XYZ file of C-alpha atoms in Angstrom:
775
model
C -13.761 47.531 29.778
C -11.602 44.787 28.364
C -13.379 45.178 25.028
C -12.467 48.861 24.827
C -8.840 48.209 25.785
C -8.604 45.454 23.201
C -10.156 47.639 20.541
C -7.750 50.427 21.405
C -4.814 48.042 21.043
C -6.077 46.964 17.681
C -6.751 50.435 16.260
C -5.146 50.900 12.903
C -4.673 47.124 12.599
C -8.031 45.391 13.029
C -11.271 47.385 12.866
C -13.530 46.183 15.643
C -16.339 48.655 16.362
C -17.790 48.403 19.842
C -21.333 48.051 18.465
C -20.534 44.919 16.472
C -20.234 41.318 17.599
C -17.564 38.909 16.401
C -17.912 35.172 15.789
C -14.301 34.226 15.107
C -10.864 35.772 15.489
C -9.017 37.280 12.496
C -6.727 34.310 11.995
C -3.980 34.747 9.401
C -6.167 36.955 7.195
C -6.347 39.858 9.650
C -10.130 40.226 9.312
C -12.680 39.653 12.054
C -15.507 37.252 11.298
C -18.539 39.359 12.208
C -21.247 37.555 14.099
C -24.146 38.466 11.796
C -22.159 37.432 8.710
C -21.443 34.009 10.202
C -24.994 33.507 11.513
C -26.660 34.424 8.228
C -24.050 32.625 6.122
C -24.511 29.429 8.129
C -28.300 29.762 8.003
C -28.436 30.210 4.231
C -26.091 27.314 3.565
C -27.912 25.017 6.017
C -31.241 25.918 4.416
C -29.868 25.011 1.003
C -28.611 21.676 2.284
C -31.955 20.803 3.929
C -34.238 21.964 1.125
C -34.419 18.513 -0.577
C -36.441 17.060 2.315
C -38.532 20.138 3.044
C -36.419 21.136 6.029
C -34.994 24.386 4.660
C -36.882 26.711 7.017
C -36.050 24.591 10.067
C -32.336 24.375 9.175
C -32.203 28.110 8.458
C -33.534 28.921 11.926
C -31.144 26.544 13.681
C -28.196 27.769 11.637
C -29.062 31.402 12.312
C -29.342 30.926 16.077
C -26.688 28.268 16.723
C -24.045 30.737 18.033
C -26.379 33.069 19.932
C -24.437 32.470 23.120
C -21.445 34.245 21.606
C -23.289 37.522 22.191
C -22.432 37.411 25.897
C -19.945 40.050 27.030
C -17.732 37.453 28.685
C -17.501 35.463 25.482
C -16.806 38.527 23.312
C -14.191 39.883 25.714
C -12.470 36.526 25.892
C -12.213 36.154 22.121
C -10.923 39.679 21.560
C -8.378 39.406 24.376
C -7.226 36.061 23.017
C -6.821 37.483 19.510
C -5.007 40.541 20.903
C -2.609 38.879 23.333
C -2.203 35.435 21.810
C -2.979 33.873 25.193
C -5.573 31.116 25.406
C -8.607 32.532 27.233
C -11.257 30.276 28.715
C -14.637 31.419 27.425
C -18.073 30.348 28.689
C -20.109 27.769 26.722
C -22.169 29.394 23.997
C -24.760 26.709 23.183
C -27.455 27.308 25.827
C -28.739 30.660 24.543
C -29.559 29.429 21.049
C -30.984 26.189 22.430
C -33.453 28.126 24.571
C -34.211 30.647 21.834
C -35.191 27.856 19.435
C -37.165 25.906 22.049
C -39.298 28.949 22.858
C -40.410 29.250 19.233
C -40.887 25.489 18.740
C -43.072 24.892 21.812
C -46.207 25.036 19.660
C -44.961 22.014 17.637
C -43.645 19.440 20.154
C -42.221 17.226 17.397
C -39.729 19.985 16.594
C -38.536 20.490 20.176
C -35.847 17.753 19.971
C -34.228 19.808 17.201
C -33.063 22.135 19.979
C -30.410 19.450 20.454
C -28.890 20.547 17.137
C -27.768 23.817 18.734
C -27.005 22.296 22.117
C -24.590 19.805 20.544
C -23.216 21.723 17.573
C -19.674 21.452 18.976
C -19.793 18.428 21.255
C -22.256 16.137 19.468
C -25.913 15.193 19.751
C -26.838 14.519 23.373
C -29.649 12.300 24.614
C -32.933 14.203 24.324
C -33.723 13.411 27.964
C -30.621 15.386 29.002
C -31.345 18.298 26.675
C -34.911 18.448 27.947
C -33.715 18.729 31.558
C -31.374 21.585 30.648
C -34.177 23.338 28.778
C -36.507 22.947 31.750
C -33.927 24.602 33.960
C -33.403 27.444 31.457
C -37.153 27.985 31.111
C -37.374 28.485 34.881
C -34.391 30.842 35.060
C -32.974 32.244 31.817
C -30.772 34.889 33.382
C -27.549 33.221 32.253
C -28.528 33.520 28.573
C -30.745 36.634 28.437
C -27.809 38.983 28.035
C -26.460 37.065 25.006
C -29.886 36.936 23.342
C -30.425 40.666 23.929
C -27.032 41.651 22.510
C -27.505 39.458 19.426
C -30.971 40.952 18.882
C -29.381 44.410 18.712
C -27.517 43.433 15.512
C -30.015 40.815 14.289
C -33.534 41.841 15.385
C -35.088 38.913 13.514
C -34.010 36.471 16.251
C -36.917 37.739 18.353
C -39.636 37.391 15.717
C -41.107 34.430 17.658
C -42.403 32.540 14.610
C -42.270 28.753 14.558
C -40.247 27.097 11.761
C -42.147 25.199 9.088
C -42.469 21.460 9.708
C -41.723 19.105 6.760
C -45.150 18.082 5.474
C -44.364 14.359 5.713
C -43.473 14.385 9.418
C -45.761 12.320 11.645
C -45.104 13.465 15.253
C -46.038 9.976 16.489
C -43.338 8.339 14.354
C -40.297 8.396 16.627
C -38.017 6.953 13.925
C -38.970 9.837 11.633
C -38.356 12.449 14.347
C -35.033 10.834 15.256
C -33.778 10.928 11.665
C -35.042 14.491 11.102
C -32.908 15.677 14.030
C -29.896 13.819 12.589
C -30.315 15.190 9.071
C -30.899 18.750 10.251
C -27.935 18.518 12.606
C -25.779 17.409 9.667
C -26.918 20.296 7.473
C -26.252 22.876 10.209
C -22.895 21.386 11.250
C -21.596 21.249 7.686
C -22.817 24.778 6.986
C -21.183 26.057 10.190
C -17.863 24.363 9.406
C -17.844 25.520 5.794
C -18.662 29.127 6.655
C -15.966 29.102 9.340
C -13.434 27.537 6.985
C -14.219 30.163 4.348
C -13.285 32.852 6.873
C -10.009 31.307 7.986
C -9.082 29.987 4.562
C -10.710 32.169 1.914
C -11.488 30.428 -1.344
C -13.975 27.942 -2.704
C -14.932 25.370 -0.090
C -17.917 23.989 -1.996
C -17.154 21.991 -5.105
C -18.724 23.109 -8.376
C -21.795 21.107 -9.262
C -21.326 18.283 -11.769
C -24.535 17.069 -13.387
C -25.392 13.384 -13.215
C -26.357 13.380 -16.891
C -22.877 14.538 -17.847
C -21.306 11.868 -15.636
C -23.575 9.179 -17.015
C -22.630 10.010 -20.602
C -18.917 10.027 -19.725
C -19.260 6.702 -17.903
C -21.032 5.047 -20.809
C -18.657 6.366 -23.464
C -15.562 5.232 -21.578
C -17.108 1.885 -20.668
C -17.820 1.125 -24.302
C -14.295 2.197 -25.217
C -12.873 -0.174 -22.584
C -14.946 -3.054 -23.982
C -13.685 -2.411 -27.520
C -10.086 -2.326 -26.264
C -10.542 -5.516 -24.232
C -12.025 -7.399 -27.175
C -9.310 -6.099 -29.468
C -6.563 -7.437 -27.228
C -8.198 -10.616 -25.901
C -11.036 -11.317 -28.304
C -14.766 -11.466 -27.597
C -16.149 -14.223 -25.373
C -19.544 -15.612 -24.427
C -19.048 -14.076 -20.973
C -18.636 -10.602 -22.473
C -21.960 -10.988 -24.270
C -23.698 -12.210 -21.103
C -22.343 -9.262 -19.119
C -23.494 -6.805 -21.766
C -27.007 -8.270 -21.772
C -27.136 -7.964 -17.985
C -25.898 -4.380 -18.171
C -28.522 -3.359 -20.739
C -31.286 -4.902 -18.632
C -30.052 -2.866 -15.673
C -30.196 0.347 -17.698
C -33.836 -0.368 -18.569
C -34.601 -0.962 -14.874
C -32.960 2.391 -14.023
C -36.008 4.170 -15.445
C -38.092 2.820 -12.555
C -39.121 5.204 -9.798
C -36.836 5.793 -6.774
C -36.981 3.202 -4.016
C -35.269 -0.067 -3.075
C -33.693 -2.260 -5.752
C -31.973 -5.649 -5.543
C -29.019 -6.350 -7.820
C -28.653 -10.114 -7.529
C -25.884 -11.342 -9.816
C -23.416 -14.208 -9.621
C -19.747 -13.400 -9.231
C -18.203 -12.601 -12.602
C -21.365 -11.177 -14.153
C -20.026 -7.617 -14.075
C -21.738 -6.504 -10.875
C -19.421 -3.514 -10.250
C -19.921 -1.932 -13.678
C -23.606 -2.840 -13.773
C -24.235 -1.308 -10.350
C -22.388 1.886 -11.295
C -24.212 2.150 -14.622
C -27.622 1.610 -13.016
C -26.909 4.187 -10.296
C -25.683 6.900 -12.678
C -28.464 6.309 -15.202
C -31.102 6.325 -12.450
C -29.649 9.522 -10.937
C -29.568 11.167 -14.359
C -33.180 10.260 -15.161
C -34.560 11.311 -11.751
C -32.473 14.402 -11.036
C -30.606 12.917 -8.079
C -27.464 14.609 -6.770
C -24.824 11.943 -6.228
C -23.954 8.253 -6.065
C -22.495 6.647 -2.948
C -21.038 3.142 -3.273
C -20.427 1.471 0.095
C -18.451 -1.762 0.316
C -17.468 -3.889 3.339
C -13.708 -4.036 2.823
C -11.097 -1.356 2.224
C -9.533 -3.609 -0.416
C -12.715 -3.284 -2.488
C -12.841 0.503 -2.184
C -9.288 0.662 -3.460
C -10.062 -1.435 -6.527
C -13.541 -0.066 -7.240
C -12.456 3.548 -6.800
C -9.656 3.016 -9.338
C -12.123 1.539 -11.837
C -14.681 4.291 -11.324
C -11.996 6.983 -11.608
C -10.956 5.616 -14.984
C -14.561 5.961 -16.146
C -15.568 9.225 -14.471
C -12.707 11.549 -13.565
C -12.125 14.303 -16.148
C -8.824 14.449 -17.990
C -8.366 17.939 -16.581
C -9.908 19.661 -13.590
C -10.927 18.443 -10.127
C -11.725 14.724 -9.731
C -15.329 13.632 -9.261
C -14.681 10.293 -7.539
C -13.943 10.553 -3.823
C -12.555 7.509 -2.055
C -13.141 7.798 1.679
C -12.311 4.984 4.033
C -9.844 6.673 6.384
C -9.741 4.945 9.740
C -8.564 8.125 11.456
C -10.676 9.370 14.348
C -9.380 12.905 14.904
C -11.715 13.356 17.869
C -10.937 10.120 19.683
C -11.705 10.619 23.369
C -8.622 8.704 24.463
C -6.011 6.799 22.551
C -3.802 4.023 23.917
C -1.259 5.182 26.461
C -1.401 8.103 28.839
C 1.394 10.441 27.833
C 0.833 13.968 26.570
C 1.994 15.697 23.449
C 4.271 18.186 25.131
C 5.198 19.960 21.962
C 1.639 21.003 21.253
C 0.434 21.174 24.830
C -2.599 18.962 24.354
C -3.578 15.608 25.747
C -3.727 12.538 23.572
C -6.923 12.304 21.619
C -8.032 15.914 22.039
C -9.477 17.339 18.807
C -8.032 20.424 17.181
C -9.910 23.009 15.149
C -8.203 22.373 11.836
C -8.589 18.619 12.052
C -12.348 19.042 12.506
C -12.657 21.565 9.690
C -10.739 19.284 7.341
C -12.931 16.224 7.895
C -14.417 14.887 4.689
C -17.998 16.063 4.111
C -18.649 14.040 0.959
C -19.096 17.080 -1.250
C -18.457 15.053 -4.404
C -20.778 13.598 -7.054
C -19.472 10.008 -6.818
C -18.237 8.542 -3.540
C -16.664 5.167 -2.839
C -16.575 4.411 0.873
C -16.785 1.551 3.321
C -19.964 0.272 4.929
C -18.377 1.163 8.280
C -18.122 4.816 7.220
C -21.690 4.844 5.853
C -23.222 3.397 9.030
C -21.097 5.720 11.140
C -22.429 8.632 9.073
C -26.068 7.619 9.554
C -25.912 6.683 13.238
C -23.005 8.657 14.685
C -23.529 11.589 17.028
C -20.270 13.558 16.724
C -19.921 16.523 14.369
C -17.042 14.958 12.432
C -19.010 11.770 11.701
C -22.410 13.353 11.095
C -21.640 16.433 8.996
C -21.746 14.427 5.751
C -25.120 12.745 6.457
C -27.183 15.392 4.636
C -25.266 14.552 1.437
C -27.204 11.275 1.274
C -30.488 13.070 0.499
C -31.575 12.739 -3.130
C -28.791 10.267 -3.853
C -28.345 6.688 -4.973
C -26.740 4.490 -2.313
C -25.291 1.224 -3.604
C -24.746 -1.211 -0.735
C -22.273 -3.591 -2.329
C -21.859 -7.047 -0.769
C -24.935 -6.303 1.331
C -24.742 -9.784 2.872
C -21.801 -8.503 4.936
C -24.017 -6.223 7.067
C -23.677 -7.432 10.671
C -26.730 -9.301 11.922
C -26.524 -7.632 15.329
C -27.210 -4.210 13.772
C -29.717 -5.121 11.043
C -32.885 -3.773 12.685
C -31.627 -0.181 13.147
C -29.761 -0.249 9.823
C -32.864 -1.296 7.899
C -35.048 1.150 9.839
C -32.650 4.020 9.138
C -32.335 3.146 5.468
C -36.110 3.001 5.188
C -36.317 6.546 6.551
C -33.815 7.734 3.951
C -35.778 6.080 1.145
C -39.227 7.236 2.245
C -38.462 10.819 3.307
C -35.102 11.905 1.895
C -35.300 10.892 -1.754
C -32.781 8.044 -1.542
C -32.716 5.149 -3.966
C -31.112 2.124 -2.322
C -29.439 -0.632 -4.359
C -28.741 -3.907 -2.534
C -25.974 -5.601 -4.475
C -24.751 -9.143 -3.814
C -24.151 -12.565 -5.302
C -25.617 -13.990 -2.072
C -28.640 -11.744 -1.611
C -29.915 -11.875 2.007
C -33.630 -12.084 2.750
C -33.874 -8.691 4.441
C -37.640 -8.508 3.933
C -37.901 -11.223 6.587
C -36.850 -8.686 9.232
C -39.361 -6.431 10.947
C -38.414 -2.971 9.559
C -38.976 -4.139 5.979
C -41.768 -6.672 6.379
C -44.473 -4.392 4.993
C -44.906 -1.296 2.875
C -41.455 -1.156 1.327
C -41.441 -2.793 -2.125
C -38.195 -4.134 -3.532
C -37.620 -4.284 -7.265
C -35.138 -6.521 -9.052
C -32.629 -4.834 -11.330
C -32.256 -8.158 -13.171
C -35.611 -9.907 -13.273
C -34.480 -13.550 -13.376
C -31.097 -14.139 -11.714
C -31.459 -17.930 -11.282
C -30.626 -18.831 -14.918
C -27.544 -16.616 -14.703
C -26.281 -18.583 -11.724
C -26.635 -21.805 -13.704
C -24.911 -20.312 -16.734
C -22.079 -18.983 -14.616
C -21.555 -22.065 -12.453
C -17.801 -22.390 -12.816
C -16.662 -24.488 -9.847
C -17.480 -27.688 -8.052
C -17.150 -27.951 -4.301
C -15.346 -30.554 -2.221
C -15.479 -30.838 1.570
C -12.508 -31.741 3.766
C -13.053 -32.516 7.461
C -11.561 -34.801 10.099
C -8.749 -34.910 12.648
C -6.041 -35.039 9.973
C -7.058 -31.724 8.387
C -4.730 -28.962 9.587
C -3.354 -25.704 8.237
C -0.077 -27.492 7.592
C -1.700 -30.356 5.681
C -3.730 -27.937 3.546
C -0.622 -25.822 2.860
C 1.222 -28.955 1.713
C -1.676 -30.120 -0.462
C -2.143 -26.712 -2.018
C 1.569 -26.535 -2.834
C 1.104 -29.471 -5.237
C -0.739 -27.115 -7.633
C 0.928 -24.550 -9.872
C -1.581 -21.810 -9.148
C -3.711 -21.877 -5.998
C -5.648 -19.627 -3.642
C -6.094 -20.408 0.059
C -8.513 -18.277 2.107
C -8.461 -18.542 5.906
C -10.370 -17.025 8.804
C -7.722 -14.820 10.414
C -4.396 -13.055 10.010
C -2.492 -15.531 12.191
C -3.698 -18.442 10.048
C -2.666 -16.599 6.884
C 0.736 -15.971 8.419
C 1.170 -19.689 9.202
C 0.242 -20.808 5.685
C 2.647 -18.317 4.131
C 5.477 -19.415 6.435
C 4.766 -23.066 5.629
C 5.084 -22.371 1.916
C 8.333 -20.470 2.314
C 9.743 -23.105 4.684
C 13.261 -22.652 5.948
C 14.179 -20.640 2.854
C 13.759 -17.069 4.066
C 14.552 -15.538 0.691
C 11.598 -13.930 -1.021
C 9.812 -16.011 -3.609
C 7.821 -13.708 -5.942
C 5.321 -16.489 -6.547
C 4.388 -16.926 -2.865
C 2.011 -14.109 -1.899
C 0.121 -13.011 1.209
C -2.863 -10.695 1.764
C -4.272 -9.362 5.031
C -5.215 -6.126 6.750
C -1.819 -6.184 8.457
C -0.480 -4.911 5.140
C -1.027 -1.336 4.004
C -3.552 -0.573 1.289
C -0.800 0.183 -1.198
C 1.011 -3.052 -0.334
C -2.201 -5.051 -0.823
C -2.817 -3.391 -4.160
C 0.692 -4.245 -5.327
C 0.229 -7.857 -4.211
C -3.087 -8.197 -6.048
C -1.522 -6.715 -9.171
C 1.434 -9.116 -8.930
C -0.940 -12.074 -8.565
C -2.999 -10.910 -11.529
C 0.076 -10.547 -13.723
C 1.535 -13.928 -12.762
C -1.788 -15.690 -13.293
C -2.179 -14.063 -16.692
C 1.297 -15.175 -17.735
C 0.804 -18.737 -16.480
C 3.482 -18.422 -13.787
C 3.446 -20.293 -10.484
C 1.273 -18.373 -8.009
C 0.495 -19.297 -4.403
C -1.692 -16.775 -2.601
C -2.967 -17.013 0.971
C -5.479 -14.400 2.094
C -7.963 -13.515 4.761
C -11.586 -12.891 3.752
C -10.733 -9.454 2.338
C -10.142 -11.111 -1.058
C -13.679 -12.457 -1.250
C -15.375 -9.478 -2.812
C -14.384 -7.141 -5.594
C -10.916 -8.600 -6.217
C -10.704 -9.736 -9.828
C -8.380 -12.726 -9.723
C -8.824 -15.977 -11.633
C -7.259 -19.084 -10.045
C -7.740 -22.637 -11.323
C -7.888 -24.111 -7.798
C -8.937 -22.877 -4.368
C -9.235 -23.772 -0.679
C -11.512 -22.031 1.809
C -11.466 -22.568 5.575
C -14.963 -23.393 6.820
C -17.052 -20.233 7.262
C -20.548 -19.202 6.133
C -21.994 -20.225 2.746
C -22.007 -16.649 1.445
C -18.327 -16.295 2.292
C -17.512 -19.658 0.721
C -19.380 -18.700 -2.448
C -17.559 -15.374 -2.600
C -14.206 -17.142 -2.281
C -15.243 -19.517 -5.050
C -15.798 -16.450 -7.231
C -11.994 -16.174 -7.517
C -11.825 -19.676 -9.044
C -12.328 -20.076 -12.813
C -13.688 -16.536 -12.746
C -13.589 -16.082 -16.519
C -15.110 -19.528 -17.198
C -12.232 -20.647 -19.406
C -11.740 -24.017 -17.689
C -14.068 -27.027 -17.340
C -16.137 -26.957 -14.169
C -15.015 -30.468 -13.223
C -11.394 -29.300 -13.101
C -12.123 -26.084 -11.144
C -12.402 -27.158 -7.531
C -13.067 -25.152 -4.375
C -12.262 -27.255 -1.314
C -13.957 -26.182 1.909
C -11.825 -27.442 4.800
C -12.169 -27.422 8.578
C -8.640 -27.215 10.055
C -8.253 -28.604 13.557
C -5.629 -25.987 14.420
C -7.175 -23.005 12.643
C -9.412 -20.191 13.844
C -12.886 -21.662 14.209
C -15.713 -19.973 12.262
C -17.690 -19.499 15.472
C -14.936 -17.132 16.630
C -15.273 -14.967 13.523
C -18.772 -15.341 12.139
C -22.278 -15.143 13.537
C -23.026 -18.297 15.541
C -26.635 -18.402 14.336
C -25.360 -18.245 10.748
C -23.051 -21.191 11.399
C -25.921 -23.142 12.992
C -28.296 -22.430 10.106
C -25.608 -23.301 7.542
C -24.706 -26.633 9.150
C -28.177 -27.989 8.341
C -28.035 -27.106 4.661
C -24.487 -27.015 3.320
C -21.699 -29.557 3.301
C -20.762 -33.023 2.084
C -23.982 -34.677 0.861
C -25.963 -31.452 1.296
C -26.337 -28.318 -0.845
C -23.398 -26.285 -2.066
C -23.194 -22.496 -1.596
C -24.353 -21.816 -5.186
C -27.817 -23.300 -4.476
C -30.131 -20.232 -4.409
C -33.041 -22.058 -2.776
C -30.792 -23.349 0.000
C -29.335 -19.862 0.475
C -32.800 -18.316 0.738
C -33.863 -20.891 3.331
C -30.581 -20.415 5.191
C -31.048 -16.654 5.544
C -34.637 -16.996 6.714
C -33.657 -19.598 9.319
C -30.648 -17.513 10.403
C -32.791 -14.443 11.039
C -35.469 -16.468 12.831
C -32.830 -17.780 15.224
C -31.939 -14.229 16.192
C -34.807 -11.814 15.782
C -37.080 -10.747 18.604
C -38.801 -13.448 20.608
C -36.940 -16.236 18.802
C -33.604 -15.045 20.142
C -31.928 -16.267 23.301
C -31.640 -12.572 24.090
C -35.146 -11.507 25.245
C -34.605 -8.141 23.599
C -33.555 -9.624 20.282
C -30.183 -10.105 18.615
C -30.592 -8.078 15.419
C -30.362 -4.711 17.140
C -33.847 -4.341 18.632
C -32.322 -2.788 21.757
C -30.637 -0.132 19.627
C -33.895 0.616 17.834
C -35.552 1.174 21.214
C -32.779 3.639 22.076
C -33.424 5.434 18.783
C -37.069 5.827 19.804
C -35.862 7.500 23.022
C -33.572 9.813 20.980
C -30.554 8.574 22.924
C -27.991 9.553 20.284
C -24.732 8.881 22.201
C -25.682 5.337 23.194
C -26.976 4.535 19.708
C -23.662 5.718 18.258
C -21.706 3.602 20.719
C -23.686 0.452 19.992
C -23.688 0.969 16.211
C -19.912 0.772 15.833
C -19.357 -1.839 13.144
C -15.654 -2.013 13.921
C -15.105 -1.760 17.639
C -11.942 0.231 18.228
C -11.510 -1.763 21.387
C -10.315 -4.557 19.093
C -8.818 -3.024 15.939
C -7.007 0.219 15.185
C -5.350 1.701 12.132
C -1.684 2.634 11.967
C 0.241 4.547 9.318
C 3.227 2.684 7.918
C 5.960 4.268 5.822
C 7.217 1.080 4.191
C 10.985 0.734 3.824
C 10.566 -0.129 0.144
C 8.677 3.023 -0.794
C 10.457 5.263 -3.247
C 11.879 8.437 -1.733
C 9.277 10.732 -3.308
C 6.442 8.616 -1.926
C 8.097 8.451 1.499
C 8.353 12.226 1.623
C 4.680 12.630 0.629
C 3.535 10.297 3.405
C 5.786 11.984 5.953
C 4.417 15.383 4.918
C 0.839 14.171 5.484
C 1.811 12.716 8.871
C 3.426 16.014 9.857
C 0.313 17.943 8.797
C -1.818 15.776 11.071
C 0.667 15.985 13.912
C 0.804 19.781 13.736
C -2.963 20.173 13.485
C -3.078 21.573 9.931
C -4.541 18.809 7.765
C -6.823 19.152 4.771
C -9.141 16.504 3.290
C -6.294 15.692 0.880
C -4.121 14.836 3.887
C -6.362 11.962 4.893
C -6.667 10.722 1.319
C -2.871 10.758 0.985
C -2.568 8.443 3.988
C -5.253 5.926 3.065
C -3.036 3.562 1.082
C -0.401 3.659 3.812
C -2.626 2.337 6.610
C -2.636 -1.137 8.100
C -4.749 -2.505 10.936
C -3.777 -4.329 14.126
C -5.575 -5.272 17.369
C -5.709 -2.582 20.046
C -3.918 -4.699 22.640
C -1.125 -5.305 20.172
C -0.851 -1.570 19.511
C -0.624 -0.829 23.234
C 2.288 -3.253 23.543
C 3.927 -1.713 20.476
C 3.657 1.798 21.966
C 5.315 0.656 25.176
C 8.056 -1.032 23.156
C 8.628 2.087 21.035
C 7.323 0.463 17.843
C 4.439 2.942 17.417
C 4.211 6.682 18.055
C 1.153 8.932 18.208
C 0.136 11.101 15.265
C -3.265 12.418 16.383
C -6.397 11.098 18.052
C -6.300 7.305 17.960
C -4.022 7.233 14.906
C -0.415 6.114 15.334
C 2.599 5.655 13.109
C 4.148 2.204 13.025
C 7.937 2.418 13.318
C 8.573 -1.237 14.141
C 9.532 -3.976 11.710
C 7.427 -4.520 8.600
C 7.757 -7.764 6.623
C 8.094 -7.145 2.870
C 5.405 -9.752 2.132
C 3.311 -10.111 5.311
C 3.347 -6.585 6.698
C 3.063 -6.184 10.479
C 3.667 -9.625 11.914
C 1.372 -10.953 14.671
C 3.160 -11.689 17.969
C 4.618 -15.156 18.278
């Protein structure tokens, strides 16, 4: 037999008794990963992960049996020959045996049967239940292809044939398809993460699970450092009425944190200290209720960069591993196909094919405080691939702060709200909805009944009046253009202009510079075409110049509208939605040091600019046009905002939509009820990679040490040996461009593949504007 020959060749080097099964090759350590060790190790870890929602027994069973198919002689022989000869051996699929084994025991509880999909898709992703059911039906009729594997595994692990049915979580209603759908997702996540961690521990011995950090300890550290920062701020700048208002708001939030877990609304005007208040509430609430972690999700990468830096200063220890994880990497290491059709000849794999180390290194959110993007959070909840879903179980017994919640896309609201409700009701999640323009989410079907929402700050309306710091003007007509606004704005010493797209921002910046192509340090530009590090430097330069009273002209896309602490005396905002206009106004007279009458935000409608209908929800624009504008309400009017949101949702939801199936994601919710995981994942993409892709840029102006660090991370990805730190090292060196533009750049030699759908930009990079849009 091949097994005997292989064993003979390995004698004296690698012990491999004939009566034992192996799960993984020796790797660099020279030690086989025995099957029973991997099966039991995965099962125990998965059970631990799933225990918070009563799914420990179910996850243990799925983890124990997930690799049953590896017991087949053909699979064992292939692995041993591959390890012995170094040649790549094609082995048979190993998911069917465990899928059938689990289904046989779960037949008595039909609600558990879809969990067989956890084993079926533990490498490839969750399949549609209808497809898994057909495969199971075929296996039930003729199980000959998997009987051998089950029998051989039973020889080393007799318990796989005990026939008992796993315990069902006591809250599960078999008739509730949303509950069944989420249970499969959460259990899949627990098993996938356990499998990957146990495998990683074999190939890379050492601690792969971070030591636990108690929320009470983090809360005390946060509070002590926050108070120290306040004392330092007041020492250098003096106390102000705004500091006192923020402190009162913060203390009220801490009192509200004692409330029981559930859904909370943090409705505060811009400048009221929402970031620190939200973090303080979350940590205090987690400490009081024994929750495991805090996840802060924000809509823009620029906010994660700033918020993560602030939270690190308050939470990371002076020595030892950090506790704040920033995760917004746009890398998809398992992209099915990236632009272009060439192959990576050096590594012998097609573009976009995953590699083992890239999958093992994917972030699994094993940290007590996480700052991520809303895109990553929604991908985690509704994805179906192992790399996206393995971190989902980390949300159980956590506080999720949805910052700038108004930025959730209307077209996905029904499934998002339904999924979040499941997490709150069955997985111990406390959800904090944070925004200065709080949407009326209770008007939508998933939250219309039975899900109370509490206010962190009981009476926000007076705060909005106290913190009214701007007056609005409206500029429309045929003479209003990007050029005319650029010229008007240039008459001020310090001004912010916010536009609807990167091309418009580029035009404003060029108009300010004029024919003088030399850099002017006072003329600044912000967009996603710049890397994260470049944006951070630009924001810091603007902040410093504003503080020193120097001339500052900044044009930006909407990424500046949330979480960027800049204080301009004058602003212009291209026509958009009222929540976006209010957010932009939050960068004007932010500290309240100027009279309101002199702090003007002009909302303009440029004839030659990108129209809001091309960027924003058309129903939102329609609802806004009736309420906001010259002679109507301004975006700070809370009653008008409330009416606007209700009207906006009525225009879209269910029978009121032009789409007979609804325009807030009702079709996706129906797919969830059918357990069609791949199609749900496809439709839930908040950023469609058909339109926007990330690229790594090694900027010419980086210092040599930084350039070498980025190049090292790129090389690690390219050679298939990344770690989670690799992705974090690249985050501030990523910019974003449209897919079509990237395809043209690849053909022109301006971009080269790294891995998956991630490329390195090697074309020109403007020192102020980043990657220029095509002429």
